[in-house]
CSV table of C-alpha atoms in Angstrom, one decimal:
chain,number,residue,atom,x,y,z
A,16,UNK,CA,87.6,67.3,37.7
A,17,UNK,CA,86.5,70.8,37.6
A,18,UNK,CA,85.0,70.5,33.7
A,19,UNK,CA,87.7,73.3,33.1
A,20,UNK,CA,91.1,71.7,32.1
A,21,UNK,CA,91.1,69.9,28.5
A,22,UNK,CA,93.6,67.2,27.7
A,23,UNK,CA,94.0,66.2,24.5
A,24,UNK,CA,97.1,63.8,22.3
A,25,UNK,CA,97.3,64.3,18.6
A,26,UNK,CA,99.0,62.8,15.1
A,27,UNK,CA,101.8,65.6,15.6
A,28,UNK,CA,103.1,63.3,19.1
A,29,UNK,CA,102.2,66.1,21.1
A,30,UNK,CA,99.6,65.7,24.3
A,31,UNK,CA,98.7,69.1,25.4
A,32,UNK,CA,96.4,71.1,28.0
A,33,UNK,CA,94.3,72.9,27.8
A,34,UNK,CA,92.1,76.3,29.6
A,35,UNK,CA,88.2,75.4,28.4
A,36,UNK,CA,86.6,79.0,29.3
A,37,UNK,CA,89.3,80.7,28.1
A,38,UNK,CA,90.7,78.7,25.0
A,39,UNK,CA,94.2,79.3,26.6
A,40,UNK,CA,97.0,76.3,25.6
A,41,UNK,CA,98.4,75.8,29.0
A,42,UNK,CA,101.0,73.2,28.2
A,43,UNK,CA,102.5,71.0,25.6
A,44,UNK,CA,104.6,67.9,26.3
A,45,UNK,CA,106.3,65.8,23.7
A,46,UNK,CA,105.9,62.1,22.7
A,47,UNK,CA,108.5,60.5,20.1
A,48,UNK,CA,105.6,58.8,18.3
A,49,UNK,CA,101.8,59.5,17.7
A,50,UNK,CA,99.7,59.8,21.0
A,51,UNK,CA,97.3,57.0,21.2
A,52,UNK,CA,95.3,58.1,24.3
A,53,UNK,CA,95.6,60.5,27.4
A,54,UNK,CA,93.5,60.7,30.6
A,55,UNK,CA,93.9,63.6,33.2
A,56,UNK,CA,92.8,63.9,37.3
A,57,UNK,CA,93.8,66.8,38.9
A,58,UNK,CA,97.5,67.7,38.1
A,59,UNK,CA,98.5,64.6,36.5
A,60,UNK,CA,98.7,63.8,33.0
A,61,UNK,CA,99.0,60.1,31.5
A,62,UNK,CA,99.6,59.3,27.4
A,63,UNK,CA,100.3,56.2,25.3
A,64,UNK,CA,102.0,56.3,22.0
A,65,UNK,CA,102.5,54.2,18.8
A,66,UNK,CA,106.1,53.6,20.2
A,67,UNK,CA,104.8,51.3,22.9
A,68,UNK,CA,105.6,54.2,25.8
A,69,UNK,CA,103.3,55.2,28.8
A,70,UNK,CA,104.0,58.8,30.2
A,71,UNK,CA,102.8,60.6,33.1
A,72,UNK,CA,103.5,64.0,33.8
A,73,UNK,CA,102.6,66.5,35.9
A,74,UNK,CA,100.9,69.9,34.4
A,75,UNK,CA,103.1,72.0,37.0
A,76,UNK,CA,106.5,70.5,35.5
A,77,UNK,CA,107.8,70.6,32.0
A,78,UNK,CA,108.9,67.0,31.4
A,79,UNK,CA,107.4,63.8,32.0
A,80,UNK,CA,107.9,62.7,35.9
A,81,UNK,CA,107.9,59.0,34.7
A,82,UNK,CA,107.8,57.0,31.3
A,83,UNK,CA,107.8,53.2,30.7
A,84,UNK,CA,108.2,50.8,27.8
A,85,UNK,CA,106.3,48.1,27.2
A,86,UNK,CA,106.4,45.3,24.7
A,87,UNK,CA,102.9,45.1,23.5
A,88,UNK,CA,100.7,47.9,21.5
A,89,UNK,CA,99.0,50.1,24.5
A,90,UNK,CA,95.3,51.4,23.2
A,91,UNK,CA,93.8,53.1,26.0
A,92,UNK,CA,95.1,54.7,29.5
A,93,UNK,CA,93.1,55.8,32.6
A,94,UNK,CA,94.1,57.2,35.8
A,95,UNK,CA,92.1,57.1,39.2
A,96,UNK,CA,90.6,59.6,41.1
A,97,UNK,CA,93.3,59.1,44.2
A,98,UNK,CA,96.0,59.3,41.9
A,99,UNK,CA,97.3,56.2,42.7
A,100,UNK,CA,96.3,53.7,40.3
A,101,UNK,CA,96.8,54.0,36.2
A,102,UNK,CA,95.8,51.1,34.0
A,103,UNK,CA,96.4,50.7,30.6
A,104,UNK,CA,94.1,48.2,28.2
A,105,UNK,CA,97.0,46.3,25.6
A,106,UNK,CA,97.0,44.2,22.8
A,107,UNK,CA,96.8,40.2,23.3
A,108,UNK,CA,93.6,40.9,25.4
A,109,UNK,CA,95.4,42.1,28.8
A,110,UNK,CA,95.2,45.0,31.4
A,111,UNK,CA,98.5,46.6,32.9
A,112,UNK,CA,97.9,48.2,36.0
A,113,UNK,CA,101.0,50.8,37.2
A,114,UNK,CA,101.9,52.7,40.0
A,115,UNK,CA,102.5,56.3,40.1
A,116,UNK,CA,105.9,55.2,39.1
A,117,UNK,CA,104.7,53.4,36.1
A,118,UNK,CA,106.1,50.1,37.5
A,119,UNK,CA,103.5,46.9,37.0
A,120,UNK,CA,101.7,46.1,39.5
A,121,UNK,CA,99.3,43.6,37.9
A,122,UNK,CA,98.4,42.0,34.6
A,123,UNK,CA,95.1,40.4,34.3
A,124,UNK,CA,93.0,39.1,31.1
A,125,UNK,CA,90.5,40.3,29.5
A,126,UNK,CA,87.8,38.0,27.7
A,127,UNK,CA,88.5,40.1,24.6
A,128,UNK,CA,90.4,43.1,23.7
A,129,UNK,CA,89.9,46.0,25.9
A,130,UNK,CA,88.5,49.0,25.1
A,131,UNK,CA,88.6,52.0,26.8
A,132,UNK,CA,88.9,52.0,31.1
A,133,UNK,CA,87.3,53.9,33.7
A,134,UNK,CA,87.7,53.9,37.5
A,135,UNK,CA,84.8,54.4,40.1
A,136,UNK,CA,85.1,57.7,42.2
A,137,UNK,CA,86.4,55.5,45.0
A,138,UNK,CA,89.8,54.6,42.4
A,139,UNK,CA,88.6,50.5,44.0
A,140,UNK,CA,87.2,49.4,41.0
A,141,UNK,CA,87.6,49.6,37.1
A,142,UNK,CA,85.2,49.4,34.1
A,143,UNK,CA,87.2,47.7,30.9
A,144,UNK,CA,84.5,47.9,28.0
A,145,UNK,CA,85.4,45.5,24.9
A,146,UNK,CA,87.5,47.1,21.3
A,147,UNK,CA,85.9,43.4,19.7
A,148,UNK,CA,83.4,41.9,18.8
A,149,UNK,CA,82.1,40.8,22.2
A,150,UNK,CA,80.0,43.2,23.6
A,151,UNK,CA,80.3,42.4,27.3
A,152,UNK,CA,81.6,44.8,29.9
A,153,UNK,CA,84.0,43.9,32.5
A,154,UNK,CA,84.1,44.7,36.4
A,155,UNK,CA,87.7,44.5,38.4
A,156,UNK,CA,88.2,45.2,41.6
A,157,UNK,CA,90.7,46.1,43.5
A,158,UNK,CA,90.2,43.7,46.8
A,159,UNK,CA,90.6,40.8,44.5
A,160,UNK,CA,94.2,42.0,43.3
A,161,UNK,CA,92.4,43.5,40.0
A,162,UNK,CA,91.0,40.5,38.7
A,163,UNK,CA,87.6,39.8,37.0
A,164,UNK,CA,85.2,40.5,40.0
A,165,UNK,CA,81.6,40.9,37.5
A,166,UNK,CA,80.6,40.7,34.0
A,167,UNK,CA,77.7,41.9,32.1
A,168,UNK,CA,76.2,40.9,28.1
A,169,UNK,CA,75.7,44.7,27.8
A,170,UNK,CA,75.6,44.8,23.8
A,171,UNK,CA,75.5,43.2,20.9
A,172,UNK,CA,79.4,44.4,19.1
A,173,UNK,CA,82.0,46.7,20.1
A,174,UNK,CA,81.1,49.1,23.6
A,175,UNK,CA,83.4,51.7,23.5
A,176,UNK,CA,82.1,54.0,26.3
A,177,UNK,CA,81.0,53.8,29.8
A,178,UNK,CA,80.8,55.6,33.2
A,179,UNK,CA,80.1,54.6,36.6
A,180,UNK,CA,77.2,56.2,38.5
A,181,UNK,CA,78.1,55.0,42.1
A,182,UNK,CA,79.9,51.9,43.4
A,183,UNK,CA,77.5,49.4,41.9
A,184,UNK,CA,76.4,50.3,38.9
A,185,UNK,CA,77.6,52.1,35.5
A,186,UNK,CA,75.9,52.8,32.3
A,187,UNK,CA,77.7,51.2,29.1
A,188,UNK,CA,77.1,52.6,25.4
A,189,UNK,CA,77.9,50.9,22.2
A,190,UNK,CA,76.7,48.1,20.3
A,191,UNK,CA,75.2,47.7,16.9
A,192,UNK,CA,71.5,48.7,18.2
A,193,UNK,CA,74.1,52.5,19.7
A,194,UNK,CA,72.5,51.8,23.2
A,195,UNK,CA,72.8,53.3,26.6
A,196,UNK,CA,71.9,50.3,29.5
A,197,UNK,CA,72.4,50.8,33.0
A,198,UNK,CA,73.4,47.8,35.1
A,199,UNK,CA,74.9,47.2,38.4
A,200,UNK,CA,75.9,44.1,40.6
A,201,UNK,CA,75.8,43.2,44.4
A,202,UNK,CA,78.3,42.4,47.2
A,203,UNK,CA,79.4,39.4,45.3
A,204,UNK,CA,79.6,40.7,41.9
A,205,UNK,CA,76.3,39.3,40.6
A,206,UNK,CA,75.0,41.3,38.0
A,207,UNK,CA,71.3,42.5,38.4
A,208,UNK,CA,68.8,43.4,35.8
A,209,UNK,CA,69.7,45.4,32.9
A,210,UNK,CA,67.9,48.7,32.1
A,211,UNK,CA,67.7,50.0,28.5
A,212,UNK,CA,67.7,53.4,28.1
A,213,UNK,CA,67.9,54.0,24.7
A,214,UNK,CA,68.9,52.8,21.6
A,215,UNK,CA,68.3,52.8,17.7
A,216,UNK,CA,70.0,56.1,17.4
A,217,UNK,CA,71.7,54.7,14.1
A,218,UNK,CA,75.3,56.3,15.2
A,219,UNK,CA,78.6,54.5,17.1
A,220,UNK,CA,78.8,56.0,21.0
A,221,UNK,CA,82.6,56.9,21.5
A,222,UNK,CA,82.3,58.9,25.0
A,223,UNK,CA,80.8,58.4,28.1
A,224,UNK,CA,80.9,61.0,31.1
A,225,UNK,CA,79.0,62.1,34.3
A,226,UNK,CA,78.6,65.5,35.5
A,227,UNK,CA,76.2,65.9,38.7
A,228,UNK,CA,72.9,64.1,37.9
A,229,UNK,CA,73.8,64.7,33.7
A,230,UNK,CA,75.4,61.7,31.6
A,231,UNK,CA,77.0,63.3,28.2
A,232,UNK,CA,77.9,61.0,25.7
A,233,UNK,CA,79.0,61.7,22.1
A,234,UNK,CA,78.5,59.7,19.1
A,235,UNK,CA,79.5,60.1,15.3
A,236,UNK,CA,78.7,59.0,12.0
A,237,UNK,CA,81.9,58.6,9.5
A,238,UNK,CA,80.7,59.3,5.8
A,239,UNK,CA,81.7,56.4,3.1
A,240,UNK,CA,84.6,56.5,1.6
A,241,UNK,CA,86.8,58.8,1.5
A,242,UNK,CA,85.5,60.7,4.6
A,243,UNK,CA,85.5,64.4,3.9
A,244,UNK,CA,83.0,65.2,7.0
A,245,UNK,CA,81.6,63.7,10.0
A,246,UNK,CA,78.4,64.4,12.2
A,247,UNK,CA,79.5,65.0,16.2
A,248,UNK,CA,76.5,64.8,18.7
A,249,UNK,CA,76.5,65.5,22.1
A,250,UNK,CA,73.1,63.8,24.2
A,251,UNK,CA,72.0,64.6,27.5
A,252,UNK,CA,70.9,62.6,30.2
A,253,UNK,CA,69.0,64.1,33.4
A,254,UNK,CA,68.6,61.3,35.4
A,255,UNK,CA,68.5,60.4,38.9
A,256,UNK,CA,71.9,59.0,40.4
A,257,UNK,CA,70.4,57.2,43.8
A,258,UNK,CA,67.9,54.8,42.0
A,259,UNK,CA,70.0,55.3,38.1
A,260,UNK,CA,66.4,55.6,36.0
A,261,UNK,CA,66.4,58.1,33.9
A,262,UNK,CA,63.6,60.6,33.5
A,263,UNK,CA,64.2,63.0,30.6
A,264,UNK,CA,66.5,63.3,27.5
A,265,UNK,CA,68.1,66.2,25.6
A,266,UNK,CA,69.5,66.4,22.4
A,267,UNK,CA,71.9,69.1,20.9
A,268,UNK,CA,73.5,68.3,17.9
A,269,UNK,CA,76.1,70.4,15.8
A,270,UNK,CA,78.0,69.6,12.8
A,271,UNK,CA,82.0,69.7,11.8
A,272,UNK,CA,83.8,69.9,8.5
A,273,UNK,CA,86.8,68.3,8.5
């Protein structure tokens, strides 16, 4: 929340955190198989893994303060800003939702696969983009016990990022055409107009996040085979958060050798 803690899970089943300013390791926590995903708010810490586990620990402890098994493949994890929702996107098309006791409190059904989640700032609603081939984006809201509460044709193929910028609306990346669109919904879930911001940047979108009035995403181009190297962008949005139309973009690219 602060833009100065850094969780990340690796191939070595460790998830670990991390100091930004200071490149200081501040903990590491174990997993029994590779870590699939992690999310972090505030103090707590959740992680998937490739043995069908969920974990959520607390930065202050040293062990995990609750773990679950599940039966199906878990992809992606998110936790909300109150702390007291986590939802996880699984195989067979379905969203888990937890408490902080990792104990179900709802499965719902996604159209497709789920990609990756994210929860408004008010932790009432939750943003499931698509891991397929269908490129719509999927609304759920709390009030209606999680289920399907708006739906949007965002992109053509897989969206794999997205943010929201208030209540209403989000912006959603992805798609073969790599495309930012802003859209939103009203009181009943209707979905308005879409706006395109951009799009024919040639590379997939994996990252979507909001800082102030900035929007960072990342994208990436993987070589052919075998992949020795890989491009990592980072673009910059300025853009206006009451009326979502964006005014100005930056660019800053660097490149990594693997």
């Amino acid at each position: 929340d602060d833009s100065r803690t850094l969780v990340s899970g690796s191939s070595d089943r460790t998830v670990k955190v991390w100091d930004v300013p200071k490149f200081i390791l501040l903990k590491s926590f174990k997993h029994t198989e590779s870590i699939r995903d992690v999310a972090i708010n505030k103090n707590l810490v959740v992680s998937c893994d490739n043995d069908l586990r969920v974990k959520l620990w607390d930065i202050t402890k040293d062990s995990a303060i609750a773990t679950t098994a599940l039966s199906d493949d878990i992809w992606y994890v998110a936790i909300s800003p109150d702390q007291e929702f986590i939802a996880a996107s699984a195989k067979d098309s379905l969203i888990i939702f937890f408490n902080k006791q990792l104990k179900v409190t709802e499965i719902v059904e996604n159209k497709a696969e789920p990609g990756r989640l994210v929860f408004s700032k008010d932790s009432r609603k939750l943003m499931a983009t698509q891991g397929e081939l269908v490129g719509d984006c999927n609304i759920y809201y709390y009030k209606k016990k999680w289920k399907l509460f708006s739906q949007f044709p965002t992109h053509i193929g897989i969206s794999m990022a997205g943010v929201f910028l208030n209540e209403n609306m989000v912006v959603s990346a992805g798609g073969q055409a790599r495309e930012l669109v802003f859209w939103g919904w009203n009181e009943d879930g209707i979905p308005n107009d879409s706006i395109l911001v951009t799009s024919g940047y040639g590379q997939y979108m994996n990252t979507c996040s909001l800082r102030g009035n900035k929007i960072y995403f990342s994208t990436y181009i993987l070589d052919t085979i075998p992949t020795t190297s890989f491009d990592l962008c980072t673009h910059e949005i300025d853009t206006n958060i009451q009326y979502a139309y964006p005014y100005k973009l930056h660019t800053r690219q660097n490149e990594y050798e693997l």
